[in-house]
CSV table of C-alpha atoms and ligand atoms in Angstrom, one decimal:
chain,number,residue,atom,x,y,z
A,1,MET,CA,71.0,9.3,17.7
A,2,LYS,CA,67.3,10.5,18.4
A,3,GLN,CA,64.5,8.7,17.0
A,4,PHE,CA,61.0,10.1,16.4
A,5,ARG,CA,57.8,8.6,15.6
A,6,SER,CA,55.9,11.5,15.2
A,7,LYS,CA,55.7,15.0,13.5
A,8,LYS,CA,55.2,16.6,16.9
A,9,GLU,CA,58.6,15.2,18.2
A,10,ILE,CA,60.7,16.6,15.1
A,11,GLN,CA,58.8,19.8,15.4
A,12,ALA,CA,60.1,20.0,19.1
A,13,TRP,CA,63.7,19.3,18.0
A,14,ARG,CA,63.6,21.6,15.5
A,15,ASP,CA,62.5,24.3,17.7
A,16,ASP,CA,65.2,23.5,20.5
A,17,HIS,CA,68.2,24.0,17.7
A,18,THR,CA,69.5,26.6,15.7
A,19,GLY,CA,71.7,25.8,12.6
A,20,THR,CA,71.0,24.2,9.1
A,21,ILE,CA,69.3,20.9,9.1
A,22,GLY,CA,70.4,18.4,6.2
A,23,PHE,CA,67.8,15.7,5.4
A,24,VAL,CA,68.2,12.3,3.8
A,25,PRO,CA,65.0,10.3,3.0
A,26,THR,CA,65.3,6.3,2.8
A,27,MET,CA,63.2,3.4,3.0
A,28,GLY,CA,65.4,1.5,5.1
A,29,ALA,CA,67.6,-1.8,4.5
A,30,LEU,CA,70.5,0.7,4.5
A,31,HIS,CA,73.9,0.2,3.0
A,32,ALA,CA,77.1,2.4,2.3
A,33,GLY,CA,75.3,4.2,-0.5
A,34,HIS,CA,72.8,5.7,2.1
A,35,ILE,CA,75.5,6.0,4.5
A,36,SER,CA,77.3,8.3,1.9
A,37,LEU,CA,74.6,10.5,1.6
A,38,ILE,CA,74.7,10.8,5.6
A,39,THR,CA,78.2,11.5,5.6
A,40,ARG,CA,77.8,14.4,3.0
A,41,SER,CA,74.8,16.0,4.9
A,42,ASN,CA,77.3,15.9,7.9
A,43,GLU,CA,79.8,17.7,6.1
A,44,GLU,CA,77.3,20.6,4.7
A,45,THR,CA,75.2,21.2,7.4
A,46,ASP,CA,74.7,21.4,11.5
A,47,ARG,CA,72.4,18.6,11.9
A,48,THR,CA,71.6,15.5,9.9
A,49,ILE,CA,68.4,13.8,10.3
A,50,ALA,CA,67.5,10.6,8.2
A,51,SER,CA,64.1,9.0,7.6
A,52,ILE,CA,63.2,5.4,7.3
A,53,TYR,CA,59.7,4.5,5.6
A,54,VAL,CA,58.8,2.3,3.1
A,55,ASN,CA,56.3,4.5,1.1
A,56,PRO,CA,53.3,2.3,-0.2
A,57,ALA,CA,52.4,5.1,-2.5
A,58,GLN,CA,55.4,4.7,-4.8
A,59,PHE,CA,55.1,1.2,-5.3
A,60,ASN,CA,53.2,-0.1,-8.4
A,61,ASP,CA,53.9,-3.7,-7.9
A,62,PRO,CA,52.4,-5.2,-4.7
A,63,ASP,CA,55.2,-7.9,-5.1
A,64,ASP,CA,58.0,-5.4,-4.9
A,65,LEU,CA,56.3,-3.6,-1.6
A,66,ASN,CA,55.7,-7.1,0.2
A,67,LYS,CA,59.4,-8.2,-0.5
A,68,TYR,CA,61.0,-5.0,0.4
A,69,PRO,CA,63.8,-6.0,2.7
A,70,LYS,CA,63.3,-4.5,6.3
A,71,THR,CA,66.3,-4.2,8.6
A,72,LEU,CA,65.3,-1.7,11.2
A,73,GLU,CA,67.8,-2.6,14.0
A,74,ALA,CA,70.9,-2.9,11.8
A,75,ASP,CA,70.2,0.5,10.0
A,76,LEU,CA,69.7,2.0,13.3
A,77,LYS,CA,73.4,1.1,13.9
A,78,MET,CA,74.5,2.2,10.8
A,79,LEU,CA,73.1,5.9,11.0
A,80,GLU,CA,74.5,6.4,14.7
A,81,GLN,CA,77.9,5.1,13.6
A,82,ALA,CA,77.7,7.5,10.7
A,83,GLY,CA,77.3,10.3,12.9
A,84,CYS,CA,73.5,11.0,12.0
A,85,ASP,CA,71.7,13.3,14.7
A,86,ALA,CA,68.2,11.9,14.0
A,87,VAL,CA,66.0,9.8,12.4
A,88,TYR,CA,62.3,9.7,11.7
A,89,ILE,CA,60.6,6.5,11.4
A,90,PRO,CA,57.1,7.6,10.6
A,91,SER,CA,53.7,5.4,10.6
A,92,THR,CA,51.7,5.9,7.7
A,93,SER,CA,48.9,7.7,9.8
A,94,ASP,CA,51.2,10.1,11.0
A,95,LEU,CA,52.6,10.9,7.4
A,96,TYR,CA,49.4,10.7,5.7
A,97,PRO,CA,46.5,11.4,8.2
A,98,LYS,CA,44.0,11.7,5.2
A,99,GLY,CA,45.3,8.1,4.2
A,100,THR,CA,46.9,7.5,0.7
A,101,HIS,CA,44.3,7.7,-1.5
A,102,ASP,CA,43.3,11.0,-3.0
A,103,LEU,CA,46.7,12.4,-3.1
A,104,PRO,CA,47.7,15.6,-4.7
A,105,HIS,CA,48.5,15.4,-8.6
A,106,TYR,CA,51.8,16.9,-9.3
A,107,ASP,CA,52.8,18.3,-12.8
A,108,LEU,CA,55.9,16.6,-13.7
A,109,GLY,CA,55.5,16.9,-17.5
A,110,ARG,CA,57.6,14.3,-19.5
A,111,LEU,CA,59.5,13.0,-16.8
A,112,ASP,CA,56.2,11.4,-15.4
A,113,HIS,CA,55.9,9.7,-19.0
A,114,ILE,CA,59.6,8.4,-19.9
A,115,TRP,CA,61.8,5.7,-18.8
A,116,GLU,CA,61.0,4.7,-14.9
A,117,ALA,CA,57.5,6.4,-15.3
A,118,GLU,CA,56.3,4.4,-18.3
A,119,TYR,CA,57.4,0.7,-16.6
A,120,ARG,CA,56.2,2.2,-13.1
A,121,PRO,CA,53.1,4.1,-13.8
A,122,GLY,CA,52.1,6.2,-10.7
A,123,HIS,CA,55.7,5.8,-9.1
A,124,PHE,CA,56.7,9.7,-9.4
A,125,GLN,CA,53.4,10.4,-8.2
A,126,GLY,CA,54.2,8.4,-5.2
A,127,VAL,CA,57.8,9.7,-4.6
A,128,CYS,CA,56.6,13.4,-4.7
A,129,ALA,CA,53.7,13.0,-2.3
A,130,VAL,CA,56.0,11.3,0.3
A,131,VAL,CA,59.0,14.0,-0.2
A,132,HIS,CA,56.2,16.6,0.0
A,133,ARG,CA,55.1,15.2,3.5
A,134,LEU,CA,58.7,14.5,4.4
A,135,LEU,CA,59.7,18.2,3.6
A,136,ASP,CA,56.6,19.8,5.4
A,137,VAL,CA,57.5,17.8,8.6
A,138,VAL,CA,61.3,18.0,8.6
A,139,GLN,CA,61.7,21.7,7.1
A,140,PRO,CA,65.2,20.9,6.0
A,141,GLN,CA,67.6,23.5,4.5
A,142,GLN,CA,69.3,21.2,2.4
A,143,LEU,CA,68.1,17.4,0.9
A,144,PHE,CA,70.4,14.9,-0.3
A,145,MET,CA,69.7,12.2,-2.4
A,146,GLY,CA,71.5,9.6,-4.7
A,147,LEU,CA,72.5,10.1,-8.5
A,148,LYS,CA,71.9,6.2,-9.0
A,149,ASP,CA,68.0,7.1,-8.9
A,150,LEU,CA,68.6,10.2,-11.6
A,151,GLN,CA,64.9,10.4,-12.8
A,152,GLN,CA,64.0,10.7,-9.1
A,153,VAL,CA,66.4,13.3,-8.8
A,154,ALA,CA,65.4,15.3,-11.5
A,155,VAL,CA,61.7,14.7,-10.6
A,156,VAL,CA,62.3,16.3,-6.7
A,157,ARG,CA,64.1,19.2,-8.5
A,158,ARG,CA,60.9,19.8,-10.5
A,159,LEU,CA,58.6,19.3,-7.3
A,160,LEU,CA,60.6,22.1,-5.4
A,161,THR,CA,60.5,24.4,-8.3
A,162,LEU,CA,56.8,23.9,-8.6
A,163,LEU,CA,55.8,24.0,-5.0
A,164,SER,CA,58.4,26.6,-4.5
A,165,ILE,CA,60.1,25.1,-1.6
A,166,ASN,CA,63.4,26.8,-0.7
A,167,VAL,CA,65.4,23.5,-0.3
A,168,THR,CA,68.8,23.1,-1.8
A,169,LEU,CA,68.9,19.8,-3.4
A,170,THR,CA,72.3,17.9,-3.7
A,171,GLY,CA,72.8,14.8,-6.1
A,172,CYS,CA,75.3,12.4,-4.8
A,173,PRO,CA,77.4,10.1,-6.7
A,174,THR,CA,76.6,6.2,-7.0
A,175,ILE,CA,78.3,4.1,-4.6
A,176,ARG,CA,79.4,0.6,-6.0
A,177,ASP,CA,80.6,-2.7,-4.7
A,178,ALA,CA,84.3,-3.8,-5.8
A,179,HIS,CA,82.9,-5.2,-9.0
A,180,GLY,CA,80.9,-2.3,-9.8
A,181,LEU,CA,77.5,-3.0,-9.2
A,182,ALA,CA,75.8,-0.2,-7.5
A,183,LEU,CA,74.5,-0.8,-4.2
A,184,SER,CA,70.8,-1.3,-3.8
A,185,SER,CA,68.7,-2.8,-1.0
A,186,ARG,CA,67.1,-5.0,-3.8
A,187,ASN,CA,70.8,-6.5,-4.3
A,188,ALA,CA,70.0,-8.7,-1.3
A,189,ARG,CA,67.6,-10.7,-3.1
A,190,LEU,CA,70.0,-11.6,-5.7
A,191,THR,CA,72.0,-15.0,-5.6
A,192,PRO,CA,75.9,-15.3,-5.4
A,193,ALA,CA,75.6,-16.0,-9.2
A,194,GLN,CA,72.9,-13.4,-10.3
A,195,ARG,CA,75.0,-10.7,-8.0
A,196,VAL,CA,78.2,-12.0,-10.3
A,197,GLN,CA,76.3,-11.2,-13.6
A,198,ALA,CA,74.4,-8.1,-12.6
A,199,CYS,CA,78.0,-6.5,-12.8
A,200,CYS,CA,77.6,-6.7,-16.5
A,201,ILE,CA,75.9,-3.5,-16.3
A,202,TYR,CA,78.9,-1.8,-15.3
A,203,GLU,CA,80.7,-3.5,-17.5
A,204,GLY,CA,79.1,-2.4,-20.2
A,205,PHE,CA,79.4,1.2,-19.1
A,206,MET,CA,83.1,0.2,-19.2
A,207,ARG,CA,83.2,-1.2,-22.4
A,208,LYS,CA,81.1,2.1,-23.9
A,209,LEU,CA,78.6,-0.3,-25.7
A,210,GLN,CA,75.9,1.4,-27.4
A,211,PRO,CA,72.3,0.7,-26.7
A,212,PHE,CA,71.5,-2.1,-28.7
A,213,GLU,CA,74.9,-4.1,-28.1
A,214,PHE,CA,74.5,-3.3,-24.5
A,215,GLU,CA,71.1,-4.9,-24.7
A,216,GLN,CA,72.4,-8.1,-26.2
A,217,PHE,CA,75.4,-8.2,-23.8
A,218,LEU,CA,72.8,-8.2,-20.7
A,219,LEU,CA,70.5,-10.6,-22.2
A,220,GLN,CA,73.5,-13.1,-23.1
A,221,ASN,CA,74.8,-12.8,-19.2
A,222,GLY,CA,71.6,-13.9,-17.2
A,223,PHE,CA,69.3,-11.1,-17.8
A,224,GLU,CA,65.6,-12.1,-18.2
A,225,SER,CA,64.8,-8.6,-19.9
A,226,VAL,CA,66.0,-5.2,-20.4
A,227,ASP,CA,63.2,-2.3,-20.1
A,228,TYR,CA,65.4,0.5,-21.6
A,229,ILE,CA,69.0,1.6,-22.3
A,230,ALA,CA,69.2,5.1,-23.6
A,231,ARG,CA,71.5,7.9,-23.9
A,232,CYS,CA,70.2,11.0,-22.6
A,233,GLU,CA,70.6,14.8,-22.3
A,234,PRO,CA,71.5,14.6,-18.3
A,235,ASN,CA,68.9,17.0,-17.0
A,236,THR,CA,65.7,16.7,-19.0
A,237,LEU,CA,66.5,12.9,-19.3
A,238,GLU,CA,65.2,13.4,-23.1
A,239,PRO,CA,66.8,11.0,-25.5
A,240,ASP,CA,70.1,12.5,-27.1
A,241,ASP,CA,72.5,10.7,-29.2
A,242,GLY,CA,74.2,13.8,-30.7
A,243,ASN,CA,75.5,15.3,-27.6
A,244,GLU,CA,79.2,14.4,-26.2
A,245,HIS,CA,77.6,14.8,-22.7
A,246,VAL,CA,75.2,12.5,-22.1
A,247,VAL,CA,73.7,10.0,-19.4
A,248,MET,CA,73.4,6.5,-20.3
A,249,LEU,CA,70.2,5.0,-18.6
A,250,VAL,CA,69.7,1.2,-17.6
A,251,ALA,CA,66.8,-0.7,-16.4
A,252,ALA,CA,66.7,-4.3,-16.5
A,253,ARG,CA,65.6,-7.6,-14.8
A,254,ILE,CA,67.8,-10.4,-13.2
A,255,GLY,CA,66.4,-13.1,-11.1
A,256,GLY,CA,63.2,-11.3,-10.9
A,257,ILE,CA,64.8,-8.3,-9.7
A,258,ARG,CA,64.6,-5.1,-11.5
A,259,LEU,CA,67.9,-3.1,-11.3
A,260,ILE,CA,68.4,0.4,-12.4
A,261,ASP,CA,71.7,2.3,-13.0
A,262,ASN,CA,73.3,5.0,-14.9
A,263,HIS,CA,76.8,6.3,-16.0
A,264,PHE,CA,77.7,9.8,-17.3
A,265,ILE,CA,79.5,9.9,-20.5
A,266,SER,CA,81.4,13.1,-21.5
B,301,LIG,P1,66.1,4.2,-1.0
B,301,LIG,O1,66.1,3.6,0.5
B,301,LIG,O2,66.3,3.0,-2.4
B,301,LIG,O3,64.7,4.9,-1.3
B,301,LIG,O4,67.4,5.1,-1.3
B,301,LIG,C1,67.4,6.4,-0.3
B,301,LIG,C2,68.4,7.2,-0.9
B,301,LIG,O5,69.7,6.8,-1.2
B,301,LIG,C3,68.0,7.7,-2.3
B,301,LIG,O6,68.4,9.2,-2.5
B,301,LIG,C4,68.7,7.0,-3.3
B,301,LIG,O7,69.1,7.6,-4.6
B,301,LIG,C5,70.1,6.9,-2.6
B,301,LIG,N1,71.0,5.7,-2.7
B,301,LIG,C6,70.6,4.2,-3.1
B,301,LIG,N2,71.5,3.6,-3.5
B,301,LIG,C7,72.6,4.4,-3.5
B,301,LIG,C8,74.1,4.2,-4.1
B,301,LIG,N3,74.4,3.1,-4.5
B,301,LIG,N4,74.7,5.2,-4.0
B,301,LIG,C9,74.3,6.3,-3.6
B,301,LIG,N5,73.0,6.8,-3.4
B,301,LIG,C10,72.2,5.8,-2.9
């Protein structure tokens, strides 16, 4: 597996090959959820490139940024074993030559105000900034992202339209552990007891709890707070109680760690 630290090296690698490129952006601390995206890209494109970059522009909470797990050696092994062809590990100066202040503003409409956007102000502007920069550098034909971060997928879809970027975005299913907990790099910070309690999110989905009873269920099972639980239209993520085809969104905190998850209901 090739390892690149600069745009120039990627450009040379692109120019040396023909065929389609699939791209999987990550922030590292990789797990089987990330690897499922690599596998999907390997199936659908000629070459897969991942990136590992903890993007400061998308963290609204400095504590979350400082505590974000870093496991580069293990990440590289996992990518190699998954058959990833290349990985881009940029420095901030390579990715943002003009720094991370004064980034462009992206018109994301309501997606920049509801759910995650309400609780993490500026988060999606930061996501768009980094995805825009990374797509400029990597120039893939296909982009693979996890549906676990459903609003992020909707935001990036809008970004591609907004900037007329000709890249196909594939949203890939959420990978869970044996007890239903959605894999997440932040799970590494849960104690074993909290990890068991965190599975109540999945149990709530399986028991088809309505938002109010769902919230009570989480609060009775070790969660300190619930940011939102809502039934939404799956593309716009606007609240929707009437439709048969909806997605249930959940964001809640346990042990000071904020977990998000979702489940499609039809
Ligand atoms: P992150 O490193 O958290 O920025 O995630 C990188 C990509 O992996 C994003 O597209 C996430 O949606 C995706 N991802 C994270 N967790 C999972 C999971 N449990 N299943 C599938 N995809 C995931």
